[in-house]
Coordinates of C-alpha atoms and ligand atoms in Angstrom, one line a residue:
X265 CA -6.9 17.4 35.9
X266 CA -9.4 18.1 33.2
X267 CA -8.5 16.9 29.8
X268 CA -11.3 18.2 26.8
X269 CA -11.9 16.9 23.6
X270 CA -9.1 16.7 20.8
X271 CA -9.9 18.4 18.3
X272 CA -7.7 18.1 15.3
X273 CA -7.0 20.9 12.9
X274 CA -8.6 20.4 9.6
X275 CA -5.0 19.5 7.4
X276 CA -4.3 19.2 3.8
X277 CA -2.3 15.4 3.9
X278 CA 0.3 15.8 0.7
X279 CA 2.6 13.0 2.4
X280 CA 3.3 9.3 2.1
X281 CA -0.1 8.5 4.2
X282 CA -2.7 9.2 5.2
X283 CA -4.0 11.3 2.5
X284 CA -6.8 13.3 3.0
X285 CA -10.4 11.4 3.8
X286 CA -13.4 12.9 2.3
X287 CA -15.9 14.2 4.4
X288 CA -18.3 11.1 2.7
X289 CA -15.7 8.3 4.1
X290 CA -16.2 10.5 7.8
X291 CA -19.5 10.8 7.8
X292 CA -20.0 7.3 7.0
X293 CA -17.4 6.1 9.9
X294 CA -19.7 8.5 11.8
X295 CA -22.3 5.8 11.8
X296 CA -24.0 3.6 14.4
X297 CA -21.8 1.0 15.3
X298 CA -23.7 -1.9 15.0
X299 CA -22.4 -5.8 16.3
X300 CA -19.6 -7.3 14.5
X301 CA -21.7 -10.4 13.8
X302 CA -24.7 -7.9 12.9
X303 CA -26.8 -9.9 9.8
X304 CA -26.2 -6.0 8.4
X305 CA -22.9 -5.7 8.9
X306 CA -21.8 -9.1 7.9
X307 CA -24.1 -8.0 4.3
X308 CA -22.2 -5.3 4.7
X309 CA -18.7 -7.1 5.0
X310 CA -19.3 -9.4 1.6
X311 CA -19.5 -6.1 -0.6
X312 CA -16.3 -5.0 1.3
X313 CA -14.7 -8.2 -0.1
X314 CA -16.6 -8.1 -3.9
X315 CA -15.5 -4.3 -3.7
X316 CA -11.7 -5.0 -2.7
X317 CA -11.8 -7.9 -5.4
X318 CA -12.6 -5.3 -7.9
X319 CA -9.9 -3.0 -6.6
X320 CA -7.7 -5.5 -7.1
X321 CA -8.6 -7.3 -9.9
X322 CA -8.7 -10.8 -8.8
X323 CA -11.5 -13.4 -8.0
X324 CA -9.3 -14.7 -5.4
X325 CA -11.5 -16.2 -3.0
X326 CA -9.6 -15.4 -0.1
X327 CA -9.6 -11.4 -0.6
X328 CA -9.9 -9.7 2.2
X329 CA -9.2 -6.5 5.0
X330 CA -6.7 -7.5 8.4
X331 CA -7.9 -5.7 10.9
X332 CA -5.1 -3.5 11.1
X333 CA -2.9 -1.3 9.2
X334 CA -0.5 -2.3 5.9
X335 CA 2.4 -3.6 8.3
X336 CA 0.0 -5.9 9.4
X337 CA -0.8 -7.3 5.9
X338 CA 2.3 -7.9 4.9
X339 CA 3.0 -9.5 8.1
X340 CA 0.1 -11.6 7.4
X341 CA 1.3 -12.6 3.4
X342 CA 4.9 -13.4 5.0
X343 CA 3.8 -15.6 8.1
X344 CA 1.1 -17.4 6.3
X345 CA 3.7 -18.1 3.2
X346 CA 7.0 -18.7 4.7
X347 CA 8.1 -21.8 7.0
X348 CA 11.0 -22.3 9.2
X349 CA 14.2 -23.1 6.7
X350 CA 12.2 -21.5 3.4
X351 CA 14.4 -19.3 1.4
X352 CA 12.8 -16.6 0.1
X353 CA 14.6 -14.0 -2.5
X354 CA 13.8 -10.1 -1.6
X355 CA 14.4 -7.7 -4.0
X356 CA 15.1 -4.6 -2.0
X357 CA 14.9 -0.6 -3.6
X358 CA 13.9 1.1 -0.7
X359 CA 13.1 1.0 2.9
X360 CA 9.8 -1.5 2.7
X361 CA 11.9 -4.0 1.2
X362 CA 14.0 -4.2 3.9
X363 CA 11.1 -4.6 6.5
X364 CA 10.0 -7.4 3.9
X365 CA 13.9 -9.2 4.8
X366 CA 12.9 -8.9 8.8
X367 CA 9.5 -10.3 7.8
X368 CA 11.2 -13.3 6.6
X369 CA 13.7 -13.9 8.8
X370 CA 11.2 -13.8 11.6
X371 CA 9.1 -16.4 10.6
X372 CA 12.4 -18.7 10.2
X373 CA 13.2 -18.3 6.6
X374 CA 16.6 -17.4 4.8
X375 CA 16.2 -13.7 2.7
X376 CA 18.3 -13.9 -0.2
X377 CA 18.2 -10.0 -1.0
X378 CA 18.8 -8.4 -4.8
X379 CA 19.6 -5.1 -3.8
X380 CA 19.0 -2.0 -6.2
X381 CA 20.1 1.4 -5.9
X382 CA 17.1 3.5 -4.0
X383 CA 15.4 5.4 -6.7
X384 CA 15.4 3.1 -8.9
X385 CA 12.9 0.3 -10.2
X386 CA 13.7 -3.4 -9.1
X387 CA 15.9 -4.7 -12.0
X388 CA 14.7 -8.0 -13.3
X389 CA 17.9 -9.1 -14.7
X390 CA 19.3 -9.3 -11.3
X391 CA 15.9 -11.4 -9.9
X392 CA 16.8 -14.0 -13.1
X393 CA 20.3 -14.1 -11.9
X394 CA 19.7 -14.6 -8.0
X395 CA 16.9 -17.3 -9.6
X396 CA 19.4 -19.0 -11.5
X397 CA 21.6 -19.2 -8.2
X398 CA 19.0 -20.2 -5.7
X399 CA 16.9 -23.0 -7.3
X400 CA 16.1 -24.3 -3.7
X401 CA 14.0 -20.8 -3.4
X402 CA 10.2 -20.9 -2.7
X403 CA 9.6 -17.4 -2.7
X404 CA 9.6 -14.1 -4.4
X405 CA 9.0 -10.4 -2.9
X406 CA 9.1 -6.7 -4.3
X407 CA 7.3 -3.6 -3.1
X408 CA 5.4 -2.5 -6.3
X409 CA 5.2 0.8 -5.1
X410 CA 8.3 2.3 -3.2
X411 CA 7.0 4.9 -1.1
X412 CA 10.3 5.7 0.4
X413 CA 11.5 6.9 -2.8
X414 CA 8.6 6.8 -5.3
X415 CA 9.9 4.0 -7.5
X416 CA 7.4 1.9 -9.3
X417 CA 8.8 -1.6 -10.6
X418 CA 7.5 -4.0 -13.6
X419 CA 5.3 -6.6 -11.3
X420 CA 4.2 -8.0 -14.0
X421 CA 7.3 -9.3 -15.2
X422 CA 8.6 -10.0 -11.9
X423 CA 5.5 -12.4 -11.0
X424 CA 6.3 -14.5 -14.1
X425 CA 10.5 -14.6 -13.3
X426 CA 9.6 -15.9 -10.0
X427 CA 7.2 -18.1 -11.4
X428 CA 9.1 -19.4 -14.2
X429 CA 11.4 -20.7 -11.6
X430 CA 8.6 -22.7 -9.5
X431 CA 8.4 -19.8 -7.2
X432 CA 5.3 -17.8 -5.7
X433 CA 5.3 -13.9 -5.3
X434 CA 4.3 -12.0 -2.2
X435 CA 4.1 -8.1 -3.9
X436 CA 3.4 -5.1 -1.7
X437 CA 0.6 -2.9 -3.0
X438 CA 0.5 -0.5 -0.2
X439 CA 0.4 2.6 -2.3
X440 CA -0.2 0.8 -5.6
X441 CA -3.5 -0.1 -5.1
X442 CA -6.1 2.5 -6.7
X443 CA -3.7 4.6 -7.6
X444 CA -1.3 2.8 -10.2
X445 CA -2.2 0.3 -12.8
X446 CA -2.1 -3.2 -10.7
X447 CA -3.9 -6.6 -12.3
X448 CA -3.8 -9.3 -9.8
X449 CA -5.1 -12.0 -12.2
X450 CA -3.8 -10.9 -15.1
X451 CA -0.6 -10.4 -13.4
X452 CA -1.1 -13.6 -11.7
X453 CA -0.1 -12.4 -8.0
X454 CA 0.0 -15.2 -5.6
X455 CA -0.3 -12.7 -2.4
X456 CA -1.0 -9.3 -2.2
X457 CA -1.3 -7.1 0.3
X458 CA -2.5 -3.4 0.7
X459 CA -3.2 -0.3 3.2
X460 CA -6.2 1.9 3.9
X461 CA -4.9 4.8 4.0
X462 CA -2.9 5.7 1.1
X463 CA -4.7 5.5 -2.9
X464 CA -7.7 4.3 -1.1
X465 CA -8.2 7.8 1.0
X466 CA -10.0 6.0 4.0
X467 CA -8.8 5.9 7.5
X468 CA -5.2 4.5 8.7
X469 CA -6.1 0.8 10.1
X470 CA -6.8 -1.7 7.5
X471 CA -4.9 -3.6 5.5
X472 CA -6.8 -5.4 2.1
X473 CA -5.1 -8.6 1.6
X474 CA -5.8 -11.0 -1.6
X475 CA -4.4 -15.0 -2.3
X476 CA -4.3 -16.9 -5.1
X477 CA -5.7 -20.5 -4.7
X478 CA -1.9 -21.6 -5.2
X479 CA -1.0 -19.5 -2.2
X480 CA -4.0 -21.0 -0.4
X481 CA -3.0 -24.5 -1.3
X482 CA 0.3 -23.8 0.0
X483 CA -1.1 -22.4 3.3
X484 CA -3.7 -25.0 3.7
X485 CA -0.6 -27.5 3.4
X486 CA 1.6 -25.7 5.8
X487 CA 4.0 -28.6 7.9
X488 CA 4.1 -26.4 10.9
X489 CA 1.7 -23.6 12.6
X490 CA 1.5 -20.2 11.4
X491 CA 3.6 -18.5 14.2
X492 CA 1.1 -15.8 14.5
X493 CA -2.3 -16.8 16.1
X494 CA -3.6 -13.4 15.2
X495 CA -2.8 -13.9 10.9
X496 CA -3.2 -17.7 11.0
X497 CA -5.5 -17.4 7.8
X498 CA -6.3 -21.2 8.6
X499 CA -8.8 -18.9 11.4
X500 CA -9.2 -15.7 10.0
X501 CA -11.2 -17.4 6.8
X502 CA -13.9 -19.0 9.5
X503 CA -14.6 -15.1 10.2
X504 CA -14.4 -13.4 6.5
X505 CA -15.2 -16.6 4.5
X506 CA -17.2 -19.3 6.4
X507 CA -20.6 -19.3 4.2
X508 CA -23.2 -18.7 6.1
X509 CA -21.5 -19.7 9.8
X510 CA -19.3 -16.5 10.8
X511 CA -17.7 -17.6 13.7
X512 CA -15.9 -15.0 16.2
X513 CA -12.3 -14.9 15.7
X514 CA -12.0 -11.3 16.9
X515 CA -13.8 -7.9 17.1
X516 CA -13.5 -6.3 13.9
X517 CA -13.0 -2.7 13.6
X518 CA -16.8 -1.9 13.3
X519 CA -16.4 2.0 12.4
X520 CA -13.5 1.6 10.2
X521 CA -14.8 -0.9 8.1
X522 CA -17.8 1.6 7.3
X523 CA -14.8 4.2 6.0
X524 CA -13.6 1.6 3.9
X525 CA -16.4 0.3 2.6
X526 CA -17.2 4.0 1.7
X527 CA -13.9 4.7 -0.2
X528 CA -14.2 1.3 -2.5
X529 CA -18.0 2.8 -3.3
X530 CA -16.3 5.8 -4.4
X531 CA -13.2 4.3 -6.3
X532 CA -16.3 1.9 -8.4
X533 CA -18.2 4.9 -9.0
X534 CA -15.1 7.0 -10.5
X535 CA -14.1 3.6 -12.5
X536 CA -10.9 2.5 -11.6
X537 CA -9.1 2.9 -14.4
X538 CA -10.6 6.3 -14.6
X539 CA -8.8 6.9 -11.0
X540 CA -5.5 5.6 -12.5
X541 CA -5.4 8.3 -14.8
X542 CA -6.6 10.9 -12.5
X543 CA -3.7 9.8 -10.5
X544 CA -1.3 10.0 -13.5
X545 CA -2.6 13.5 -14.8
X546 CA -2.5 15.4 -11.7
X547 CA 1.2 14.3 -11.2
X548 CA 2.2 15.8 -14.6
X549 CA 0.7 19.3 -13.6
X550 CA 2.4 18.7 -10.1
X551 CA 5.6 17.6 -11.9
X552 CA 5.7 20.9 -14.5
X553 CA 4.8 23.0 -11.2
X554 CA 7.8 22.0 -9.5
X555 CA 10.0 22.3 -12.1
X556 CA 9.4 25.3 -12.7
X557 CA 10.6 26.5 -9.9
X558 CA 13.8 24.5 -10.6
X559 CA 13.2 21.5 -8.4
X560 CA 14.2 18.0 -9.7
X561 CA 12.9 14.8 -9.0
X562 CA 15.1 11.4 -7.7
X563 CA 13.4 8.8 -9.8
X564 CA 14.0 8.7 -13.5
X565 CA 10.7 9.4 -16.0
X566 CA 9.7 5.9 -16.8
X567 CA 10.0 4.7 -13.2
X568 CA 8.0 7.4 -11.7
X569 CA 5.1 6.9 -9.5
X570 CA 2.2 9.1 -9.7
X571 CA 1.2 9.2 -6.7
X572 CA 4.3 9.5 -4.5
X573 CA 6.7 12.7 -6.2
X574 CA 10.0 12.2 -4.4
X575 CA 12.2 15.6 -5.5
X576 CA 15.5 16.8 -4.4
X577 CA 15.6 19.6 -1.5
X578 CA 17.0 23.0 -3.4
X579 CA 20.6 23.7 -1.9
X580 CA 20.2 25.9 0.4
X581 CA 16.6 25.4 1.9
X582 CA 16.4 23.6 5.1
X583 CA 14.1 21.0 5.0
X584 CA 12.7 21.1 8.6
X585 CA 12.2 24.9 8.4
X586 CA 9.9 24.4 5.0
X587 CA 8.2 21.3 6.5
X588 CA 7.3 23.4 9.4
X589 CA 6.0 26.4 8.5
X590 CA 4.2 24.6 5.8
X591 CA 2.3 23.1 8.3
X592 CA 1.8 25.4 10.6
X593 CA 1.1 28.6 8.0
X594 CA -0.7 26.4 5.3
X595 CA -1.7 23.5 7.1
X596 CA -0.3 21.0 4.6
X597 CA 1.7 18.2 5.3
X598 CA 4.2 16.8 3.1
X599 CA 6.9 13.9 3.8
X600 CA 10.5 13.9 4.6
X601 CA 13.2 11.9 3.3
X602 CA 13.2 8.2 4.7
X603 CA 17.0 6.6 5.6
X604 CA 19.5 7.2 3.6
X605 CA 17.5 10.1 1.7
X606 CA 16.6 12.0 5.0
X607 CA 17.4 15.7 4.9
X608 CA 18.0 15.4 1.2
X609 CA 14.1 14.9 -0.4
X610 CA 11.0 15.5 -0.3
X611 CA 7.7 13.0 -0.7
X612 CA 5.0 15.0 -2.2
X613 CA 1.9 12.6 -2.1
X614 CA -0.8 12.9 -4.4
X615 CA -2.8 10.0 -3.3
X616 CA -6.8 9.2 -3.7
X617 CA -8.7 12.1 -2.5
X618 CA -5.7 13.9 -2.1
X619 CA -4.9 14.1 -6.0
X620 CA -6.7 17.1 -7.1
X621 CA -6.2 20.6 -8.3
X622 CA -6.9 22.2 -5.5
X623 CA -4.0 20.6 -3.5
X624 CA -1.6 21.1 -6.4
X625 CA -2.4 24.6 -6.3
X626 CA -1.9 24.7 -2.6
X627 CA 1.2 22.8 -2.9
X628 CA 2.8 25.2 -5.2
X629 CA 1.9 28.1 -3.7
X630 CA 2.4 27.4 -0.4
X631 CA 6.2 26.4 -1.8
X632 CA 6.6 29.2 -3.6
X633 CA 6.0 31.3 -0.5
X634 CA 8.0 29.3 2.3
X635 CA 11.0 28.8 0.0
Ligands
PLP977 C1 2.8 2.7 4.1 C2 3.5 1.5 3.6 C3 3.5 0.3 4.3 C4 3.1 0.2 5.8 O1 1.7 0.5 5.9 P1 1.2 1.0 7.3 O2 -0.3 1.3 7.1 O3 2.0 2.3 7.6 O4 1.5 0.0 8.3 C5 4.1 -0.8 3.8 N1 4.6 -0.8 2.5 C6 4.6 0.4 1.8 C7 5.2 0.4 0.4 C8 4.0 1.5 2.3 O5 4.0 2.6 1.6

């Protein structure tokens, strides 16, 4: 048997991740990998973490990338945050939120869920309300960005429901982050947690993470052990945050932290606010595209995020059969309906790199043709 060298085709990524990496963010995972306790690499790892804290825009301390994809971070927020018998209210407009419930119920917590219609953003009324009827709750949690159905909620005003009511909030930024408007500070986020791979254009594998000192209080104060050696933050800050003494916890992903540190250069030298409206722009020229040609979108104006278009299949059209050929004749991907919305959308992703004209262009024609 002789196996060769893969060789992937060179793809236009228009899904719900990964979007397309730049040739800059390659090349510079191309690079010498050098020792993960490296005096250059661990220079290299503090303007990861002053880069991420501008991303995010927090001076949280404990700011940071898990070494592996988003799952992973929000894994980490939920096993650091909950303890056996905390109650925890999840409000649920898509698929993440549901993985959020599993999350909680794995690290022996009780998920109260506020469910909202998928499509839709997370009403806040309904948070107040499950407030009001669980004082005993200790936790809040929301997906900012629902990528299953390109919903963006008010996390603003979310974060200051749960916190009027003595409660921290764990918020999923997966594909907010970079692409959206998103203020950890000002927003006063307890725990926050992110993906590589989506607004940030770099590799699948990382997953930024960001805690309020109130969030590290309450882990530093945990009665029982984080049930995850791996995400026990207690360790993982010995690594990222031990001044001066970086002691080995594990091997971090050398090559993949050069790609990230590579995309954060390249989000500070756009401007981030600058990126947000890049992100919002090219969705309205992808939005007038589409309807054009008669297709509709789930998610009602004001909810609408910019970088994940979810819009109905046209009757008729079968959605594998599009998805297909647009791969295989145009070599772009785009994403298929999650759960309950399988077979019946489409999740056209405009994220970081991938938010330009030319992949609108491609989009549409490439549409135009298969359809
Ligand atoms: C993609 C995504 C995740 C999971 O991230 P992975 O990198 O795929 O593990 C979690 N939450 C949301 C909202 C996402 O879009």
């Amino acid at each position: 048997m002789s196996i060769s060298s893969f060789n992937p085709p060179r793809r236009t990524l228009m899904g719900p991740g990964p979007s397309d990496v730049s040739q800059r963010v390659l090349d510079a995972m191309a690079r010498p990998t050098v020792g993960h306790l490296d005096p250059t690499f661990i220079g290299m790892m503090d303007e990861v973490k002053s880069l991420l804290q501008y991303v995010f825009q927090t001076t949280n301390e404990l700011t940071f990338a898990v070494s592996a994809p988003g799952s992973a971070g929000m894994e980490c927020c939920f096993a650091n945050l909950v303890e056996p018998g905390d109650k925890v209210i999840v409000c649920q407009n898509g698929v993440f939120g549901g993985r959020m419930k599993e999350n909680v119920e794995r690290c022996g917590g009780t998920a109260v869920m506020v469910q909202d219609d998928w499509g839709c953003a997370v009403d806040p009324e309904k948070l107040e309300q499950a407030l009001q009827q669980h004082p005993d709750a200790v936790l809040v949690a929301f997906v900012h960005a629902e990528t299953s159905t390109g919903a963006q909620s008010d996390a603003k005003t979310l974060v200051e429901l749960a916190h009027k009511h003595g409660c921290l909030a764990i918020v999923d930024a997966v594909t907010s982050l970079a692409g959206t408007p998103l203020k950890v500070d000002e927003w006063q986020i307890d725990a926050i947690y992110s993906g590589s791979q989506k607004c940030l254009s770099a590799s699948p594998g990382l997953s930024p993470v960001s805690f309020s000192p109130r969030a590290a209080e309450k882990i530093s104060n945990r009665q029982s052990k984080v049930q995850s050696w791996f995400l026990d933050l207690n360790l993982v800050m010995g690594y990222w945050g031990g001044e001066g003494k970086r002691a080995y916890h594990h091997t971090a992903p050398v090559n993949c932290l050069y790609g990230l540190h590579e995309s954060l250069v390249i989000v500070q030298e756009e401007g981030l606010e600058n990126a947000w409206a890049r992100h919002q722009q090219n969705h309205l020229i992808l939005r007038d595209g589409l309807e054009q040609m008669g297709i509709s979108f789930l998610v009602a104006e004001q909810d609408r995020l910019p970088q994940l278009n979810t819009v109905f299949i046209p009757d008729g059209v079968d959605d594998a059969a599009v998805r297909t050929r647009l791969l295989n004749d145009f070599n772009l991907e785009i994403g298929a309906g999650l759960g309950a919305l399988a077979g019946k959308v489409w999740r056209i992703g405009l994220m970081g790199h991938a938010s330009n004209q030319r992949n609108i262009d491609l989009c549409l024609s490439s549409l135009r043709a298969v359809i």
